[in-house]
Amino acid sequence: MMADRTASASPAPKAALQQYGTVPNLDSAVELAGPEGVRLTEMSRHLGQREQLVFAPDTRTVIWASQQADGQWLTEELSAERALMQVRPRHRREAPHEYRLLLRATLDGRPDVLPTQLDEQIDDLQERLAHLRALRDELLSVG
């Protein structure tokens, strides 16, 4: 769990794959994502100036770095799925390319199975939406 988040109102990341610990500066935190790391600048901007997300393509994970009061950066590695759970709806709208990059990282990379995986996720979401609508209708009919 992240320490010293008093300067940021963002939710703490959960279920870290690995807590790297503290690094002296943001560049060191970004390096943890490897040479092909992609800074998720739009998503990070919505989390606050003391937060930085970096996608690590080699591991398909996200490094979440939080600047502490002493200037050091506390870092954790999250699965792409867990990072997506931290994304609020407006972030999906305002950072669509970064959001889709993380969505893609949750899928098997093989082109022959991607359409099937996407269809399964779409079907699951449609079923969830149907249940949410039914629940809303039930609640409205009671009131």
PDB file of C-alpha atoms in Angstrom:
ATOM      1  CA  MET A   1       0.000   0.000   0.000  1.00  0.00           C
ATOM      2  CA  MET A   2       1.289   3.461  -0.823  1.00  0.00           C
ATOM      3  CA  ALA A   3       2.452   5.604   2.055  1.00  0.00           C
ATOM      4  CA  ASP A   4       2.066   9.351   2.454  1.00  0.00           C
ATOM      5  CA  ARG A   5      -0.707  10.126  -0.016  1.00  0.00           C
ATOM      6  CA  THR A   6      -1.799  13.283   1.770  1.00  0.00           C
ATOM      7  CA  ALA A   7      -1.024  15.500  -1.202  1.00  0.00           C
ATOM      8  CA  SER A   8      -3.061  13.405  -3.610  1.00  0.00           C
ATOM      9  CA  ALA A   9      -6.737  12.484  -3.542  1.00  0.00           C
ATOM     10  CA  SER A  10      -6.268   9.564  -5.925  1.00  0.00           C
ATOM     11  CA  PRO A  11      -7.125   6.041  -4.827  1.00  0.00           C
ATOM     12  CA  ALA A  12      -4.243   3.847  -3.736  1.00  0.00           C
ATOM     13  CA  PRO A  13      -3.376   1.091  -6.179  1.00  0.00           C
ATOM     14  CA  LYS A  14      -4.260  -2.352  -4.935  1.00  0.00           C
ATOM     15  CA  ALA A  15      -2.833  -5.818  -5.460  1.00  0.00           C
ATOM     16  CA  ALA A  16       0.616  -4.777  -6.548  1.00  0.00           C
ATOM     17  CA  LEU A  17       2.566  -7.459  -8.380  1.00  0.00           C
ATOM     18  CA  GLN A  18       5.765  -6.082  -6.945  1.00  0.00           C
ATOM     19  CA  GLN A  19       6.611  -3.129  -4.781  1.00  0.00           C
ATOM     20  CA  TYR A  20       9.899  -1.812  -6.040  1.00  0.00           C
ATOM     21  CA  GLY A  21      10.290   0.566  -3.159  1.00  0.00           C
ATOM     22  CA  THR A  22      11.520   4.103  -3.233  1.00  0.00           C
ATOM     23  CA  VAL A  23      13.566   5.659  -6.001  1.00  0.00           C
ATOM     24  CA  PRO A  24      15.193   9.098  -5.908  1.00  0.00           C
ATOM     25  CA  ASN A  25      13.467  10.685  -8.894  1.00  0.00           C
ATOM     26  CA  LEU A  26      10.772  10.249 -11.523  1.00  0.00           C
ATOM     27  CA  ASP A  27      13.247   9.225 -14.230  1.00  0.00           C
ATOM     28  CA  SER A  28      14.330   6.287 -12.071  1.00  0.00           C
ATOM     29  CA  ALA A  29      10.690   5.284 -11.628  1.00  0.00           C
ATOM     30  CA  VAL A  30      10.081   5.468 -15.383  1.00  0.00           C
ATOM     31  CA  GLU A  31      13.162   3.304 -16.037  1.00  0.00           C
ATOM     32  CA  LEU A  32      11.485   0.478 -14.100  1.00  0.00           C
ATOM     33  CA  ALA A  33       9.131   0.052 -17.074  1.00  0.00           C
ATOM     34  CA  GLY A  34      12.075  -0.863 -19.297  1.00  0.00           C
ATOM     35  CA  PRO A  35      13.496   0.770 -22.418  1.00  0.00           C
ATOM     36  CA  GLU A  36      10.156   0.586 -24.248  1.00  0.00           C
ATOM     37  CA  GLY A  37       8.161   2.032 -21.334  1.00  0.00           C
ATOM     38  CA  VAL A  38       5.276   4.331 -22.259  1.00  0.00           C
ATOM     39  CA  ARG A  39       4.378   7.189 -19.936  1.00  0.00           C
ATOM     40  CA  LEU A  40       0.606   7.383 -19.559  1.00  0.00           C
ATOM     41  CA  THR A  41       0.614  11.155 -19.324  1.00  0.00           C
ATOM     42  CA  GLU A  42      -3.106  11.805 -19.745  1.00  0.00           C
ATOM     43  CA  MET A  43      -4.184   9.212 -17.188  1.00  0.00           C
ATOM     44  CA  SER A  44      -1.462  10.399 -14.817  1.00  0.00           C
ATOM     45  CA  ARG A  45      -2.550  14.012 -15.197  1.00  0.00           C
ATOM     46  CA  HIS A  46      -5.968  13.086 -13.840  1.00  0.00           C
ATOM     47  CA  LEU A  47      -4.417  11.386 -10.828  1.00  0.00           C
ATOM     48  CA  GLY A  48      -2.485  14.486  -9.792  1.00  0.00           C
ATOM     49  CA  GLN A  49       0.942  16.015 -10.213  1.00  0.00           C
ATOM     50  CA  ARG A  50       2.492  13.642  -7.674  1.00  0.00           C
ATOM     51  CA  GLU A  51       1.410  10.512  -9.566  1.00  0.00           C
ATOM     52  CA  GLN A  52       2.825   8.919 -12.708  1.00  0.00           C
ATOM     53  CA  LEU A  53       1.732   5.785 -14.532  1.00  0.00           C
ATOM     54  CA  VAL A  54       4.075   4.066 -16.964  1.00  0.00           C
ATOM     55  CA  PHE A  55       3.135   1.091 -19.134  1.00  0.00           C
ATOM     56  CA  ALA A  56       5.789  -1.640 -19.338  1.00  0.00           C
ATOM     57  CA  PRO A  57       5.126  -3.476 -22.628  1.00  0.00           C
ATOM     58  CA  ASP A  58       7.561  -6.324 -21.947  1.00  0.00           C
ATOM     59  CA  THR A  59       5.638  -7.406 -18.839  1.00  0.00           C
ATOM     60  CA  ARG A  60       2.269  -5.890 -19.841  1.00  0.00           C
ATOM     61  CA  THR A  61       2.136  -4.183 -16.461  1.00  0.00           C
ATOM     62  CA  VAL A  62       1.946  -0.618 -15.165  1.00  0.00           C
ATOM     63  CA  ILE A  63       4.414   1.083 -12.863  1.00  0.00           C
ATOM     64  CA  TRP A  64       2.549   3.425 -10.496  1.00  0.00           C
ATOM     65  CA  ALA A  65       4.889   6.014  -9.024  1.00  0.00           C
ATOM     66  CA  SER A  66       3.847   8.366  -6.221  1.00  0.00           C
ATOM     67  CA  GLN A  67       5.992  11.243  -5.097  1.00  0.00           C
ATOM     68  CA  GLN A  68       6.378  11.341  -1.342  1.00  0.00           C
ATOM     69  CA  ALA A  69       6.702  14.387   0.906  1.00  0.00           C
ATOM     70  CA  ASP A  70      10.512  14.022   0.925  1.00  0.00           C
ATOM     71  CA  GLY A  71      10.645  14.120  -2.904  1.00  0.00           C
ATOM     72  CA  GLN A  72      11.352  10.401  -3.294  1.00  0.00           C
ATOM     73  CA  TRP A  73       9.081   8.266  -5.513  1.00  0.00           C
ATOM     74  CA  LEU A  74       7.379   5.149  -4.147  1.00  0.00           C
ATOM     75  CA  THR A  75       6.752   2.649  -6.947  1.00  0.00           C
ATOM     76  CA  GLU A  76       4.543  -0.370  -7.423  1.00  0.00           C
ATOM     77  CA  GLU A  77       3.956  -2.671 -10.373  1.00  0.00           C
ATOM     78  CA  LEU A  78       0.303  -3.378 -11.188  1.00  0.00           C
ATOM     79  CA  SER A  79      -1.274  -5.706 -13.693  1.00  0.00           C
ATOM     80  CA  ALA A  80      -2.909  -3.900 -16.608  1.00  0.00           C
ATOM     81  CA  GLU A  81      -6.273  -5.200 -15.318  1.00  0.00           C
ATOM     82  CA  ARG A  82      -5.711  -3.675 -11.867  1.00  0.00           C
ATOM     83  CA  ALA A  83      -4.556  -0.384 -13.373  1.00  0.00           C
ATOM     84  CA  LEU A  84      -7.721  -0.256 -15.508  1.00  0.00           C
ATOM     85  CA  MET A  85      -9.820  -0.703 -12.360  1.00  0.00           C
ATOM     86  CA  GLN A  86      -8.365   2.580 -11.085  1.00  0.00           C
ATOM     87  CA  VAL A  87      -9.459   4.485 -14.203  1.00  0.00           C
ATOM     88  CA  ARG A  88     -12.569   6.601 -13.814  1.00  0.00           C
ATOM     89  CA  PRO A  89     -15.089   6.977 -16.686  1.00  0.00           C
ATOM     90  CA  ARG A  90     -13.939  10.479 -17.603  1.00  0.00           C
ATOM     91  CA  HIS A  91     -10.367   9.201 -17.931  1.00  0.00           C
ATOM     92  CA  ARG A  92     -11.547   6.676 -20.505  1.00  0.00           C
ATOM     93  CA  ARG A  93     -13.059   9.530 -22.504  1.00  0.00           C
ATOM     94  CA  GLU A  94     -10.161  11.939 -22.066  1.00  0.00           C
ATOM     95  CA  ALA A  95      -7.340   9.432 -22.576  1.00  0.00           C
ATOM     96  CA  PRO A  96      -8.796   6.927 -25.055  1.00  0.00           C
ATOM     97  CA  HIS A  97      -5.472   5.885 -26.626  1.00  0.00           C
ATOM     98  CA  GLU A  98      -3.887   5.150 -23.258  1.00  0.00           C
ATOM     99  CA  TYR A  99      -7.012   3.331 -22.098  1.00  0.00           C
ATOM    100  CA  ARG A 100      -7.030   1.134 -25.204  1.00  0.00           C
ATOM    101  CA  LEU A 101      -3.308   0.449 -24.796  1.00  0.00           C
ATOM    102  CA  LEU A 102      -4.013  -1.019 -21.352  1.00  0.00           C
ATOM    103  CA  LEU A 103      -7.088  -2.882 -22.603  1.00  0.00           C
ATOM    104  CA  ARG A 104      -4.978  -4.473 -25.315  1.00  0.00           C
ATOM    105  CA  ALA A 105      -2.413  -5.512 -22.684  1.00  0.00           C
ATOM    106  CA  THR A 106      -5.085  -7.548 -20.893  1.00  0.00           C
ATOM    107  CA  LEU A 107      -5.641  -9.697 -23.986  1.00  0.00           C
ATOM    108  CA  ASP A 108      -3.645 -12.621 -25.297  1.00  0.00           C
ATOM    109  CA  GLY A 109      -1.306 -11.128 -27.894  1.00  0.00           C
ATOM    110  CA  ARG A 110      -2.070 -13.716 -30.574  1.00  0.00           C
ATOM    111  CA  PRO A 111      -4.022 -12.227 -33.510  1.00  0.00           C
ATOM    112  CA  ASP A 112      -5.921 -15.480 -34.105  1.00  0.00           C
ATOM    113  CA  VAL A 113      -7.599 -15.349 -30.667  1.00  0.00           C
ATOM    114  CA  LEU A 114      -8.054 -11.587 -30.250  1.00  0.00           C
ATOM    115  CA  PRO A 115     -11.485 -11.395 -31.952  1.00  0.00           C
ATOM    116  CA  THR A 116     -12.808 -14.245 -29.797  1.00  0.00           C
ATOM    117  CA  GLN A 117     -11.468 -12.670 -26.610  1.00  0.00           C
ATOM    118  CA  LEU A 118     -13.003  -9.327 -27.525  1.00  0.00           C
ATOM    119  CA  ASP A 119     -16.360 -10.950 -28.358  1.00  0.00           C
ATOM    120  CA  GLU A 120     -16.355 -12.730 -24.985  1.00  0.00           C
ATOM    121  CA  GLN A 121     -15.651  -9.490 -23.129  1.00  0.00           C
ATOM    122  CA  ILE A 122     -18.314  -7.625 -25.113  1.00  0.00           C
ATOM    123  CA  ASP A 123     -20.872 -10.364 -24.370  1.00  0.00           C
ATOM    124  CA  ASP A 124     -19.955 -10.246 -20.679  1.00  0.00           C
ATOM    125  CA  LEU A 125     -20.353  -6.471 -20.548  1.00  0.00           C
ATOM    126  CA  GLN A 126     -23.701  -6.622 -22.374  1.00  0.00           C
ATOM    127  CA  GLU A 127     -24.950  -9.197 -19.876  1.00  0.00           C
ATOM    128  CA  ARG A 128     -23.752  -7.029 -16.979  1.00  0.00           C
ATOM    129  CA  LEU A 129     -25.537  -4.014 -18.496  1.00  0.00           C
ATOM    130  CA  ALA A 130     -28.751  -6.018 -18.804  1.00  0.00           C
ATOM    131  CA  HIS A 131     -28.554  -6.939 -15.107  1.00  0.00           C
ATOM    132  CA  LEU A 132     -27.847  -3.342 -14.115  1.00  0.00           C
ATOM    133  CA  ARG A 133     -30.822  -2.123 -16.136  1.00  0.00           C
ATOM    134  CA  ALA A 134     -33.068  -4.795 -14.590  1.00  0.00           C
ATOM    135  CA  LEU A 135     -31.908  -3.820 -11.106  1.00  0.00           C
ATOM    136  CA  ARG A 136     -32.546  -0.135 -11.842  1.00  0.00           C
ATOM    137  CA  ASP A 137     -36.054  -0.974 -13.125  1.00  0.00           C
ATOM    138  CA  GLU A 138     -36.744  -3.045  -9.985  1.00  0.00           C
ATOM    139  CA  LEU A 139     -35.635  -0.213  -7.725  1.00  0.00           C
ATOM    140  CA  LEU A 140     -37.685   2.364  -9.633  1.00  0.00           C
ATOM    141  CA  SER A 141     -40.804   0.216  -9.495  1.00  0.00           C
ATOM    142  CA  VAL A 142     -40.517  -0.174  -5.704  1.00  0.00           C
ATOM    143  CA  GLY A 143     -40.161   3.555  -5.117  1.00  0.00           C
TER     144      GLY A 143
END
